[in-house]
Tab-separated table of C-alpha atoms in Angstrom:
chain	number	residue	atom	x	y	z
A	30	UNK	CA	124.955	-36.872	157.297
A	31	UNK	CA	124.947	-33.188	158.270
A	32	UNK	CA	123.149	-31.947	161.376
A	33	UNK	CA	120.937	-29.825	159.148
A	34	UNK	CA	119.776	-32.939	157.304
A	35	UNK	CA	119.255	-34.750	160.610
A	36	UNK	CA	117.031	-31.944	161.924
A	37	UNK	CA	115.018	-32.041	158.694
A	38	UNK	CA	114.556	-35.797	159.058
A	39	UNK	CA	113.451	-35.485	162.697
A	40	UNK	CA	111.071	-32.650	161.841
A	41	UNK	CA	109.508	-34.600	158.986
A	42	UNK	CA	109.170	-37.765	161.061
A	43	UNK	CA	107.632	-35.798	163.960
A	44	UNK	CA	105.026	-34.349	161.613
A	45	UNK	CA	104.130	-37.881	160.520
A	46	UNK	CA	103.598	-38.873	164.155
A	47	UNK	CA	101.524	-35.732	164.811
A	48	UNK	CA	99.256	-36.747	161.928
A	49	UNK	CA	99.154	-40.466	162.710
A	50	UNK	CA	98.574	-41.465	165.486
A	51	UNK	CA	98.406	-37.870	166.815
A	52	UNK	CA	98.597	-36.809	170.467
A	53	UNK	CA	96.027	-37.258	173.258
A	54	UNK	CA	95.194	-34.064	175.165
A	55	UNK	CA	93.316	-34.561	178.433
A	56	UNK	CA	91.604	-31.166	178.726
A	57	UNK	CA	88.087	-30.575	177.310
A	58	UNK	CA	88.546	-26.797	177.250
A	59	UNK	CA	91.644	-27.078	175.068
A	60	UNK	CA	90.083	-29.736	172.851
A	61	UNK	CA	87.103	-27.462	172.218
A	62	UNK	CA	89.364	-24.470	171.537
A	63	UNK	CA	91.552	-26.399	169.099
A	64	UNK	CA	88.572	-27.810	167.240
A	65	UNK	CA	87.183	-24.283	166.885
A	66	UNK	CA	90.520	-23.203	165.389
A	67	UNK	CA	90.481	-25.914	162.729
A	68	UNK	CA	92.537	-28.696	164.317
A	69	UNK	CA	91.329	-32.253	163.743
A	70	UNK	CA	89.943	-33.493	167.056
A	71	UNK	CA	88.599	-37.024	167.584
A	72	UNK	CA	87.663	-37.570	171.214
A	73	UNK	CA	90.832	-36.699	173.144
A	74	UNK	CA	93.131	-37.310	170.164
A	75	UNK	CA	94.326	-34.342	168.121
A	76	UNK	CA	96.056	-34.483	164.747
A	77	UNK	CA	98.223	-31.617	163.559
A	78	UNK	CA	99.105	-30.587	160.026
A	79	UNK	CA	102.446	-29.113	159.012
A	80	UNK	CA	100.798	-25.793	158.199
A	81	UNK	CA	99.234	-25.599	161.661
A	82	UNK	CA	102.503	-26.507	163.383
A	83	UNK	CA	104.575	-23.972	161.481
A	84	UNK	CA	101.980	-21.228	161.929
A	85	UNK	CA	102.052	-21.783	165.699
A	86	UNK	CA	105.851	-21.876	165.859
A	87	UNK	CA	105.984	-18.586	163.970
A	88	UNK	CA	104.316	-16.748	166.872
A	89	UNK	CA	106.586	-18.137	169.622
A	90	UNK	CA	109.357	-15.632	170.506
A	91	UNK	CA	112.991	-16.576	169.897
A	92	UNK	CA	114.057	-14.721	173.051
A	93	UNK	CA	112.220	-13.233	176.004
A	94	UNK	CA	112.957	-11.375	179.221
A	95	UNK	CA	112.145	-12.901	182.598
A	96	UNK	CA	111.760	-10.179	185.210
A	97	UNK	CA	112.847	-10.483	188.810
A	98	UNK	CA	111.344	-8.462	191.635
A	99	UNK	CA	114.737	-6.786	191.683
A	100	UNK	CA	115.410	-5.427	188.158
A	101	UNK	CA	119.115	-6.185	188.644
A	102	UNK	CA	118.269	-9.900	188.542
A	103	UNK	CA	116.224	-9.705	185.346
A	104	UNK	CA	117.480	-12.187	182.732
A	105	UNK	CA	117.174	-12.572	178.971
A	106	UNK	CA	116.467	-16.145	177.861
A	107	UNK	CA	117.310	-17.262	174.346
A	108	UNK	CA	120.192	-18.179	172.067
A	109	UNK	CA	123.186	-19.096	174.273
A	110	UNK	CA	122.025	-17.208	177.368
A	111	UNK	CA	122.934	-20.119	179.683
A	112	UNK	CA	120.794	-19.046	182.636
A	113	UNK	CA	121.037	-21.547	185.487
A	114	UNK	CA	118.378	-22.686	187.962
A	115	UNK	CA	119.051	-24.984	190.949
A	116	UNK	CA	117.762	-28.491	191.672
A	117	UNK	CA	114.084	-29.244	191.142
A	118	UNK	CA	111.730	-31.814	192.605
A	119	UNK	CA	113.815	-34.097	194.842
A	120	UNK	CA	111.694	-35.685	197.605
A	121	UNK	CA	114.690	-36.657	199.752
A	122	UNK	CA	117.773	-35.011	201.225
A	123	UNK	CA	121.148	-36.716	201.647
A	124	UNK	CA	122.994	-35.434	204.701
A	125	UNK	CA	126.720	-34.780	205.037
A	126	UNK	CA	127.173	-38.219	206.655
A	127	UNK	CA	125.383	-39.873	203.698
A	128	UNK	CA	122.076	-40.521	205.462
A	129	UNK	CA	118.806	-40.239	203.528
A	130	UNK	CA	115.700	-38.569	204.913
A	131	UNK	CA	112.522	-36.968	203.523
A	132	UNK	CA	112.944	-33.339	202.495
A	133	UNK	CA	111.167	-30.860	204.765
A	134	UNK	CA	110.056	-27.238	204.639
A	135	UNK	CA	113.148	-26.074	206.527
A	136	UNK	CA	115.258	-27.544	203.719
A	137	UNK	CA	113.274	-25.565	201.157
A	138	UNK	CA	113.782	-22.337	203.092
A	139	UNK	CA	117.514	-22.962	203.437
A	140	UNK	CA	117.935	-23.741	199.721
A	141	UNK	CA	115.968	-20.628	198.690
A	142	UNK	CA	118.313	-18.459	200.772
A	143	UNK	CA	121.422	-20.141	199.355
A	144	UNK	CA	120.175	-19.630	195.793
A	145	UNK	CA	119.476	-15.975	196.521
A	146	UNK	CA	122.961	-15.544	197.992
A	147	UNK	CA	124.968	-16.916	195.069
A	148	UNK	CA	125.592	-15.031	191.836
A	149	UNK	CA	126.074	-18.317	189.976
A	150	UNK	CA	122.356	-19.206	189.889
A	151	UNK	CA	119.902	-16.944	188.088
A	152	UNK	CA	116.461	-18.312	189.025
A	153	UNK	CA	114.950	-19.326	192.339
A	154	UNK	CA	111.796	-21.115	193.417
A	155	UNK	CA	109.992	-24.041	191.900
A	156	UNK	CA	110.305	-27.302	193.800
A	157	UNK	CA	113.804	-26.743	195.188
A	158	UNK	CA	113.100	-29.880	197.205
A	159	UNK	CA	109.683	-31.451	197.824
A	160	UNK	CA	108.765	-30.719	201.481
A	161	UNK	CA	107.074	-33.809	202.873
A	162	UNK	CA	105.753	-31.906	205.889
A	163	UNK	CA	103.521	-29.567	203.847
A	164	UNK	CA	99.967	-30.482	202.847
A	165	UNK	CA	100.069	-31.657	199.248
A	166	UNK	CA	97.335	-29.357	197.943
A	167	UNK	CA	98.912	-26.294	199.624
A	168	UNK	CA	102.595	-27.063	199.021
A	169	UNK	CA	103.012	-25.367	195.643
A	170	UNK	CA	101.517	-22.085	196.871
A	171	UNK	CA	103.652	-22.157	200.041
A	172	UNK	CA	106.814	-22.791	198.029
A	173	UNK	CA	106.143	-19.878	195.668
A	174	UNK	CA	105.303	-17.602	198.622
A	175	UNK	CA	108.562	-18.613	200.299
A	176	UNK	CA	110.625	-17.861	197.198
A	177	UNK	CA	108.864	-14.518	196.687
A	178	UNK	CA	109.533	-13.559	200.309
A	179	UNK	CA	113.157	-14.707	200.561
A	180	UNK	CA	114.372	-13.927	197.025
A	181	UNK	CA	114.039	-11.212	194.399
A	182	UNK	CA	115.278	-13.303	191.458
A	183	UNK	CA	112.968	-14.552	188.676
A	184	UNK	CA	111.111	-17.667	189.795
A	185	UNK	CA	110.285	-21.101	188.488
A	186	UNK	CA	106.576	-21.820	188.777
A	187	UNK	CA	105.037	-25.186	189.656
A	188	UNK	CA	102.725	-27.241	187.452
A	189	UNK	CA	99.411	-28.199	189.059
A	190	UNK	CA	95.656	-28.163	188.759
A	191	UNK	CA	94.012	-25.087	187.284
A	192	UNK	CA	92.999	-24.023	190.794
A	193	UNK	CA	96.552	-24.370	192.141
A	194	UNK	CA	98.143	-22.514	189.232
A	195	UNK	CA	95.610	-19.679	189.416
A	196	UNK	CA	96.411	-19.229	193.106
A	197	UNK	CA	100.105	-18.939	192.236
A	198	UNK	CA	99.258	-16.319	189.613
A	199	UNK	CA	97.047	-14.395	192.053
A	200	UNK	CA	99.882	-14.373	194.579
A	201	UNK	CA	102.195	-13.128	191.830
A	202	UNK	CA	99.793	-10.289	191.069
A	203	UNK	CA	100.012	-9.166	194.699
A	204	UNK	CA	103.803	-9.501	194.801
A	205	UNK	CA	104.311	-7.411	191.675
A	206	UNK	CA	101.854	-4.619	192.390
A	207	UNK	CA	98.651	-5.689	190.688
A	208	UNK	CA	97.308	-7.839	187.879
A	209	UNK	CA	98.116	-5.392	185.078
A	210	UNK	CA	101.727	-5.052	186.202
A	211	UNK	CA	102.125	-8.793	186.684
A	212	UNK	CA	100.777	-9.528	183.213
A	213	UNK	CA	102.919	-6.869	181.555
A	214	UNK	CA	105.883	-9.276	181.210
A	215	UNK	CA	106.907	-12.823	182.169
A	216	UNK	CA	108.027	-13.167	185.789
A	217	UNK	CA	107.398	-16.880	186.402
A	218	UNK	CA	108.701	-19.738	184.285
A	219	UNK	CA	106.620	-22.893	184.666
A	220	UNK	CA	108.134	-26.317	184.074
A	221	UNK	CA	105.479	-28.359	182.230
A	222	UNK	CA	105.929	-32.077	181.542
A	223	UNK	CA	104.246	-34.120	178.842
A	224	UNK	CA	102.949	-37.634	179.593
A	225	UNK	CA	104.978	-39.882	177.331
A	226	UNK	CA	104.249	-41.515	175.034
A	227	UNK	CA	102.217	-38.972	173.036
A	228	UNK	CA	99.969	-37.531	175.741
A	229	UNK	CA	99.672	-34.316	177.744
A	230	UNK	CA	97.753	-34.611	181.001
A	231	UNK	CA	95.131	-32.322	182.503
A	232	UNK	CA	97.472	-30.570	184.951
A	233	UNK	CA	100.052	-29.752	182.289
A	234	UNK	CA	97.410	-28.421	179.909
A	235	UNK	CA	95.710	-26.379	182.629
A	236	UNK	CA	99.099	-24.901	183.524
A	237	UNK	CA	99.669	-23.940	179.873
A	238	UNK	CA	96.226	-22.321	179.638
A	239	UNK	CA	96.670	-20.242	182.781
A	240	UNK	CA	100.208	-19.239	181.795
A	241	UNK	CA	98.824	-17.904	178.526
A	242	UNK	CA	96.122	-15.926	180.314
A	243	UNK	CA	98.686	-14.267	182.601
A	244	UNK	CA	101.457	-13.844	179.994
A	245	UNK	CA	103.871	-16.079	181.869
A	246	UNK	CA	106.426	-18.433	180.308
A	247	UNK	CA	106.667	-22.231	180.109
A	248	UNK	CA	109.304	-24.902	179.499
A	249	UNK	CA	107.552	-27.758	177.712
A	250	UNK	CA	109.525	-30.857	178.678
A	251	UNK	CA	108.980	-34.353	177.363
A	252	UNK	CA	111.250	-36.291	179.732
A	253	UNK	CA	111.666	-39.619	177.972
A	254	UNK	CA	113.228	-42.890	179.112
A	255	UNK	CA	114.834	-44.721	176.190
A	256	UNK	CA	113.412	-48.237	176.018
A	257	UNK	CA	110.672	-47.537	178.589
A	258	UNK	CA	108.505	-44.534	177.659
A	259	UNK	CA	110.093	-44.051	174.221
A	260	UNK	CA	112.026	-46.108	171.633
A	261	UNK	CA	115.395	-47.355	172.828
A	262	UNK	CA	117.179	-45.546	169.985
A	263	UNK	CA	118.067	-41.885	170.645
A	264	UNK	CA	116.771	-40.873	167.208
A	265	UNK	CA	113.409	-42.576	167.775
A	266	UNK	CA	113.123	-40.965	171.188
A	267	UNK	CA	113.974	-37.581	169.653
A	268	UNK	CA	111.187	-37.939	167.079
A	269	UNK	CA	108.656	-38.771	169.806
A	270	UNK	CA	109.847	-36.001	172.145
A	271	UNK	CA	109.800	-33.462	169.342
A	272	UNK	CA	106.248	-34.457	168.402
A	273	UNK	CA	105.124	-34.066	172.029
A	274	UNK	CA	106.808	-30.672	172.291
A	275	UNK	CA	105.251	-29.475	169.023
A	276	UNK	CA	101.808	-30.516	170.245
A	277	UNK	CA	102.330	-28.473	173.427
A	278	UNK	CA	103.652	-25.532	171.427
A	279	UNK	CA	100.561	-25.619	169.215
A	280	UNK	CA	98.327	-25.596	172.298
A	281	UNK	CA	100.017	-22.533	173.789
A	282	UNK	CA	100.314	-20.545	170.571
A	283	UNK	CA	96.828	-21.370	169.271
A	284	UNK	CA	95.273	-20.154	172.531
A	285	UNK	CA	97.793	-17.401	173.401
A	286	UNK	CA	99.901	-16.333	170.400
A	287	UNK	CA	103.282	-15.003	171.498
A	288	UNK	CA	103.383	-16.850	174.817
A	289	UNK	CA	107.098	-17.389	175.686
A	290	UNK	CA	108.236	-21.005	175.350
A	291	UNK	CA	111.410	-22.954	175.949
A	292	UNK	CA	112.183	-26.079	173.934
A	293	UNK	CA	112.613	-28.480	176.810
A	294	UNK	CA	113.071	-31.971	175.356
A	295	UNK	CA	115.111	-34.250	177.638
A	296	UNK	CA	115.954	-37.906	177.110
A	297	UNK	CA	117.568	-40.461	179.420
A	298	UNK	CA	118.373	-44.140	178.979
A	299	UNK	CA	116.180	-46.383	181.107
A	300	UNK	CA	118.077	-48.689	183.419
A	301	UNK	CA	116.308	-51.813	182.226
A	302	UNK	CA	117.696	-53.777	185.178
A	303	UNK	CA	115.808	-51.664	187.718
A	304	UNK	CA	113.212	-49.639	185.801
A	305	UNK	CA	114.939	-46.395	186.838
A	306	UNK	CA	116.792	-43.850	184.728
A	307	UNK	CA	120.471	-43.297	184.061
A	308	UNK	CA	121.359	-39.593	184.059
A	309	UNK	CA	125.118	-40.028	183.976
A	310	UNK	CA	125.139	-42.194	180.859
A	311	UNK	CA	126.942	-40.890	177.749
A	312	UNK	CA	123.975	-42.306	175.805
A	313	UNK	CA	122.149	-39.072	176.651
A	314	UNK	CA	124.417	-36.908	174.568
A	315	UNK	CA	123.315	-38.008	171.106
A	316	UNK	CA	119.804	-36.953	172.158
A	317	UNK	CA	121.208	-33.712	173.597
A	318	UNK	CA	122.875	-32.802	170.315
A	319	UNK	CA	119.699	-33.487	168.330
A	320	UNK	CA	117.553	-31.471	170.757
A	321	UNK	CA	119.913	-28.504	170.354
A	322	UNK	CA	119.568	-28.719	166.592
A	323	UNK	CA	115.775	-28.839	166.764
A	324	UNK	CA	115.632	-25.771	169.010
A	325	UNK	CA	117.841	-23.938	166.509
A	326	UNK	CA	115.666	-25.080	163.611
A	327	UNK	CA	112.569	-23.691	165.321
A	328	UNK	CA	114.432	-20.574	166.533
A	329	UNK	CA	113.441	-21.168	170.149
A	330	UNK	CA	115.251	-20.985	173.492
A	331	UNK	CA	116.272	-24.446	174.655
A	332	UNK	CA	116.826	-26.295	177.899
A	333	UNK	CA	120.060	-27.976	178.944
A	334	UNK	CA	120.762	-31.126	180.948
A	335	UNK	CA	122.107	-29.610	184.179
A	336	UNK	CA	124.616	-30.930	186.726
A	337	UNK	CA	123.069	-34.323	187.392
A	338	UNK	CA	124.285	-37.703	188.547
A	339	UNK	CA	123.099	-41.183	189.426
A	340	UNK	CA	125.355	-41.260	192.497
A	341	UNK	CA	123.584	-41.532	195.844
A	342	UNK	CA	126.162	-39.489	197.747
A	343	UNK	CA	128.887	-36.917	197.138
A	344	UNK	CA	131.647	-38.965	195.586
A	345	UNK	CA	134.008	-39.253	192.644
A	346	UNK	CA	131.008	-40.454	190.612
A	347	UNK	CA	128.846	-37.458	191.549
A	348	UNK	CA	131.714	-35.145	190.605
A	349	UNK	CA	132.625	-36.541	187.222
A	350	UNK	CA	129.025	-37.129	186.131
A	351	UNK	CA	127.932	-33.620	187.163
A	352	UNK	CA	130.940	-32.104	185.395
A	353	UNK	CA	130.277	-34.178	182.271
A	354	UNK	CA	126.575	-33.359	182.020
A	355	UNK	CA	126.935	-29.656	182.813
A	356	UNK	CA	129.895	-29.371	180.434
A	357	UNK	CA	127.605	-30.424	177.590
A	358	UNK	CA	125.395	-27.429	178.352
A	359	UNK	CA	128.411	-25.165	177.976
A	360	UNK	CA	129.568	-26.973	174.848
A	361	UNK	CA	126.260	-26.757	172.984
A	362	UNK	CA	123.833	-23.869	172.582
A	363	UNK	CA	121.884	-23.718	175.843
A	364	UNK	CA	119.424	-21.024	176.912
A	365	UNK	CA	118.332	-22.336	180.313
A	366	UNK	CA	119.667	-24.999	182.661
A	367	UNK	CA	117.442	-26.595	185.315
A	368	UNK	CA	119.014	-28.914	187.930
A	369	UNK	CA	122.112	-26.719	187.931
A	370	UNK	CA	123.152	-27.548	191.514
A	371	UNK	CA	122.377	-30.045	194.258
A	372	UNK	CA	120.965	-33.139	192.535
A	373	UNK	CA	121.891	-36.708	193.482
A	374	UNK	CA	120.412	-40.145	192.760
A	375	UNK	CA	118.811	-39.477	189.367
A	376	UNK	CA	116.640	-36.506	190.509
A	377	UNK	CA	115.532	-38.337	193.683
A	378	UNK	CA	117.731	-36.589	196.245
A	379	UNK	CA	119.058	-33.143	197.115
A	380	UNK	CA	122.430	-32.653	198.798
A	381	UNK	CA	123.692	-29.382	200.265
A	382	UNK	CA	127.228	-30.706	199.862
A	383	UNK	CA	126.668	-31.564	196.189
A	384	UNK	CA	125.135	-28.095	195.804
A	385	UNK	CA	128.501	-26.595	196.762
A	386	UNK	CA	130.398	-29.011	194.512
A	387	UNK	CA	128.160	-28.031	191.586
A	388	UNK	CA	128.702	-24.320	192.248
A	389	UNK	CA	132.449	-25.021	192.062
A	390	UNK	CA	131.883	-26.794	188.730
A	391	UNK	CA	129.938	-23.787	187.454
A	392	UNK	CA	132.774	-21.472	188.517
A	393	UNK	CA	135.281	-23.649	186.683
A	394	UNK	CA	133.187	-23.807	183.518
A	395	UNK	CA	132.576	-20.055	183.594
A	396	UNK	CA	136.335	-19.513	183.832
A	397	UNK	CA	136.972	-22.011	181.051
A	398	UNK	CA	134.517	-20.178	178.799
A	399	UNK	CA	135.997	-16.737	179.211
A	400	UNK	CA	137.004	-15.312	175.814
A	401	UNK	CA	140.614	-15.798	174.784
A	402	UNK	CA	142.485	-12.483	174.848
A	403	UNK	CA	145.813	-12.098	173.043
A	404	UNK	CA	146.953	-8.495	172.835
A	405	UNK	CA	149.969	-6.357	173.707
A	406	UNK	CA	149.168	-6.292	177.407
A	407	UNK	CA	148.532	-10.038	177.731
A	408	UNK	CA	151.684	-11.011	175.796
A	409	UNK	CA	153.677	-9.101	178.463
A	410	UNK	CA	156.809	-8.573	176.367
A	411	UNK	CA	158.214	-5.957	178.758
A	412	UNK	CA	157.812	-8.375	181.683
A	413	UNK	CA	159.663	-11.110	179.793
A	414	UNK	CA	162.474	-8.664	178.952
A	415	UNK	CA	162.747	-7.534	182.577
A	416	UNK	CA	163.131	-11.129	183.768
A	417	UNK	CA	165.583	-11.938	180.982
A	418	UNK	CA	167.317	-15.287	180.473
A	419	UNK	CA	167.288	-17.334	183.660
A	420	UNK	CA	165.084	-14.860	185.533
A	421	UNK	CA	161.899	-15.481	187.492
A	422	UNK	CA	158.368	-14.049	187.654
A	423	UNK	CA	157.263	-15.075	191.130
A	424	UNK	CA	158.326	-11.783	192.736
A	425	UNK	CA	157.333	-9.626	189.782
A	426	UNK	CA	154.887	-6.772	190.536
A	427	UNK	CA	153.082	-7.877	187.375
A	428	UNK	CA	152.430	-11.302	188.948
A	429	UNK	CA	151.300	-9.736	192.218
A	430	UNK	CA	148.933	-7.407	190.384
A	431	UNK	CA	147.121	-10.169	188.498
A	432	UNK	CA	147.509	-13.311	190.609
A	433	UNK	CA	144.085	-13.051	192.289
A	434	UNK	CA	142.118	-12.353	189.113
A	435	UNK	CA	143.772	-14.148	186.204
A	436	UNK	CA	144.267	-17.564	187.763
A	437	UNK	CA	141.340	-19.716	188.908
A	438	UNK	CA	141.287	-20.061	192.681
A	439	UNK	CA	139.514	-23.287	193.744
A	440	UNK	CA	137.341	-23.002	196.827
A	441	UNK	CA	136.935	-26.701	197.588
A	442	UNK	CA	140.445	-28.057	196.911
A	443	UNK	CA	142.085	-29.212	200.169
A	444	UNK	CA	145.832	-28.880	200.718
A	445	UNK	CA	147.777	-31.699	199.068
A	446	UNK	CA	148.295	-34.667	201.354
A	447	UNK	CA	149.026	-38.365	201.023
A	448	UNK	CA	146.811	-39.244	203.976
A	449	UNK	CA	143.348	-40.222	202.608
A	450	UNK	CA	141.415	-39.542	205.803
A	451	UNK	CA	143.036	-36.118	206.220
A	452	UNK	CA	142.053	-35.263	202.654
A	453	UNK	CA	138.422	-36.365	203.157
A	454	UNK	CA	138.175	-34.445	206.418
A	455	UNK	CA	139.636	-31.282	204.878
A	456	UNK	CA	137.290	-31.562	201.873
A	457	UNK	CA	134.247	-31.907	204.135
A	458	UNK	CA	135.355	-28.889	206.182
A	459	UNK	CA	135.781	-26.761	203.039
A	460	UNK	CA	132.249	-27.623	201.926
A	461	UNK	CA	130.902	-26.824	205.389
A	462	UNK	CA	132.750	-23.492	205.424
A	463	UNK	CA	131.505	-22.717	201.917
A	464	UNK	CA	127.911	-23.279	202.973
A	465	UNK	CA	128.418	-21.123	206.067
A	466	UNK	CA	129.956	-18.285	204.035
A	467	UNK	CA	127.084	-18.387	201.542
A	468	UNK	CA	124.492	-18.363	204.319
A	469	UNK	CA	126.252	-15.413	205.966
A	470	UNK	CA	126.239	-13.622	202.607
A	471	UNK	CA	122.444	-13.879	202.366
A	472	UNK	CA	120.662	-10.539	202.646
A	473	UNK	CA	116.899	-10.319	202.865
A	474	UNK	CA	115.697	-8.573	199.710
A	475	UNK	CA	113.685	-5.408	200.149
A	476	UNK	CA	109.939	-5.848	199.823
A	477	UNK	CA	107.408	-3.082	200.602
A	478	UNK	CA	105.459	-3.707	203.798
A	479	UNK	CA	102.108	-3.405	202.041
A	480	UNK	CA	103.163	-6.033	199.472
A	481	UNK	CA	104.340	-8.459	202.172
A	482	UNK	CA	101.162	-7.854	204.156
A	483	UNK	CA	99.063	-8.412	201.041
A	484	UNK	CA	100.775	-11.721	200.358
A	485	UNK	CA	100.402	-12.794	203.986
A	486	UNK	CA	96.684	-11.962	203.997
A	487	UNK	CA	96.141	-13.849	200.754
A	488	UNK	CA	97.921	-16.919	202.109
A	489	UNK	CA	95.719	-16.901	205.224
A	490	UNK	CA	92.621	-16.634	203.015
A	491	UNK	CA	93.851	-19.733	201.185
A	492	UNK	CA	94.053	-21.657	204.451
A	493	UNK	CA	97.807	-21.550	204.995
A	494	UNK	CA	98.549	-21.948	208.736
A	495	UNK	CA	100.017	-18.903	210.476
A	496	UNK	CA	102.887	-21.028	211.826
A	497	UNK	CA	103.964	-21.783	208.246
A	498	UNK	CA	104.020	-18.098	207.360
A	499	UNK	CA	105.876	-17.237	210.557
A	500	UNK	CA	108.546	-19.804	209.716
A	501	UNK	CA	109.199	-18.044	206.399
A	502	UNK	CA	109.084	-14.531	207.844
A	503	UNK	CA	111.459	-15.470	210.659
A	504	UNK	CA	113.928	-16.744	208.037
A	505	UNK	CA	114.208	-13.182	206.701
A	506	UNK	CA	116.100	-12.113	209.800
């Protein structure tokens, strides 16, 4: 069976699900708007016809530009753009000595600066880690303010109530010089999750509505668990996820035609022994392949898996699982990768050490994906002739000229040793030095004083304590 036929089958089956039983949408404003536009609405349940689905998909852009506060960091998302964002949402941090603790605001600040400092990650912000020491109803606004202050890359937004999302948008208007300027192009990318099976909750729908009003972008992500929140078969889960995504796409495009979307369907096997999820399982990849095909069928940007692992500490398992999952994003068409660096324990934990390991993986994959060049210069016939039979190339000027650029230079590989403890100690020191170098590389991005003052004043009006703001501003030094 060809992939084209598989995508047709999934599309057709998804349309059947969208018609019967349909999808429940928990937002009266959206239900009223959809009913006015001709969708079949019965209570909170909405049924979608093929004509309505295809008409909505036709208005969603195949590519879009996400602007950073610094134009040099602006990115184009679509096709095989492979833009990478860091970890998202972990409530705990694993320390270098493998201890677990709740994530705190200082962790968030440190991660935001590391993300700004590296060229390997293209977006900042979102829930880099979930700070347990911030008030829950204020946390999303504080996190966005922190990322706006400490970074000038495009930002991930944070799903929330309509009130919370509007405050993020109002802060964005101040940061980018006014409402008209902010709305002129997408600058925030909001990660929006469906409520599987076959529902979208009030917060997700409110986030979609407000994104449309402000011309910001969204990743609509059904994050299914095979055998728990979706059928245990990857194909059945793909049908359900696709139906949930299409319902979300219809909501955004019916209310705000042209709103930028990313096809964000993710699927993971449930660990039926514990009720958790298994991110490192190869069972994810059949779903991954099908999701790529569906994004291509609909001509939409798509989301990758990221560098993720079920391991609870930096280990052989965290290395091979992160390499395996991120490699699939390089192998298949991927527009955007979330969870690109730092995740442990199936999304539950962030590790600064794993962050550095994942950056090394990204460097390796980037090198591996460089285009193959075979030309007169690279074949080096003159160099071979100069060495002649039995010669050597180690002392050749040609080798010296290219040795630092052509060959991959690992940053985390310790010197070879047969002493296990010496190897582990050297590896830990290389990670520690790598973090220190990246933190030293951080430069506070320029931000006009009136813009910073405007953001600070707005935060105080929203009830953010001055000590919280001072903590962020002091981190700029």
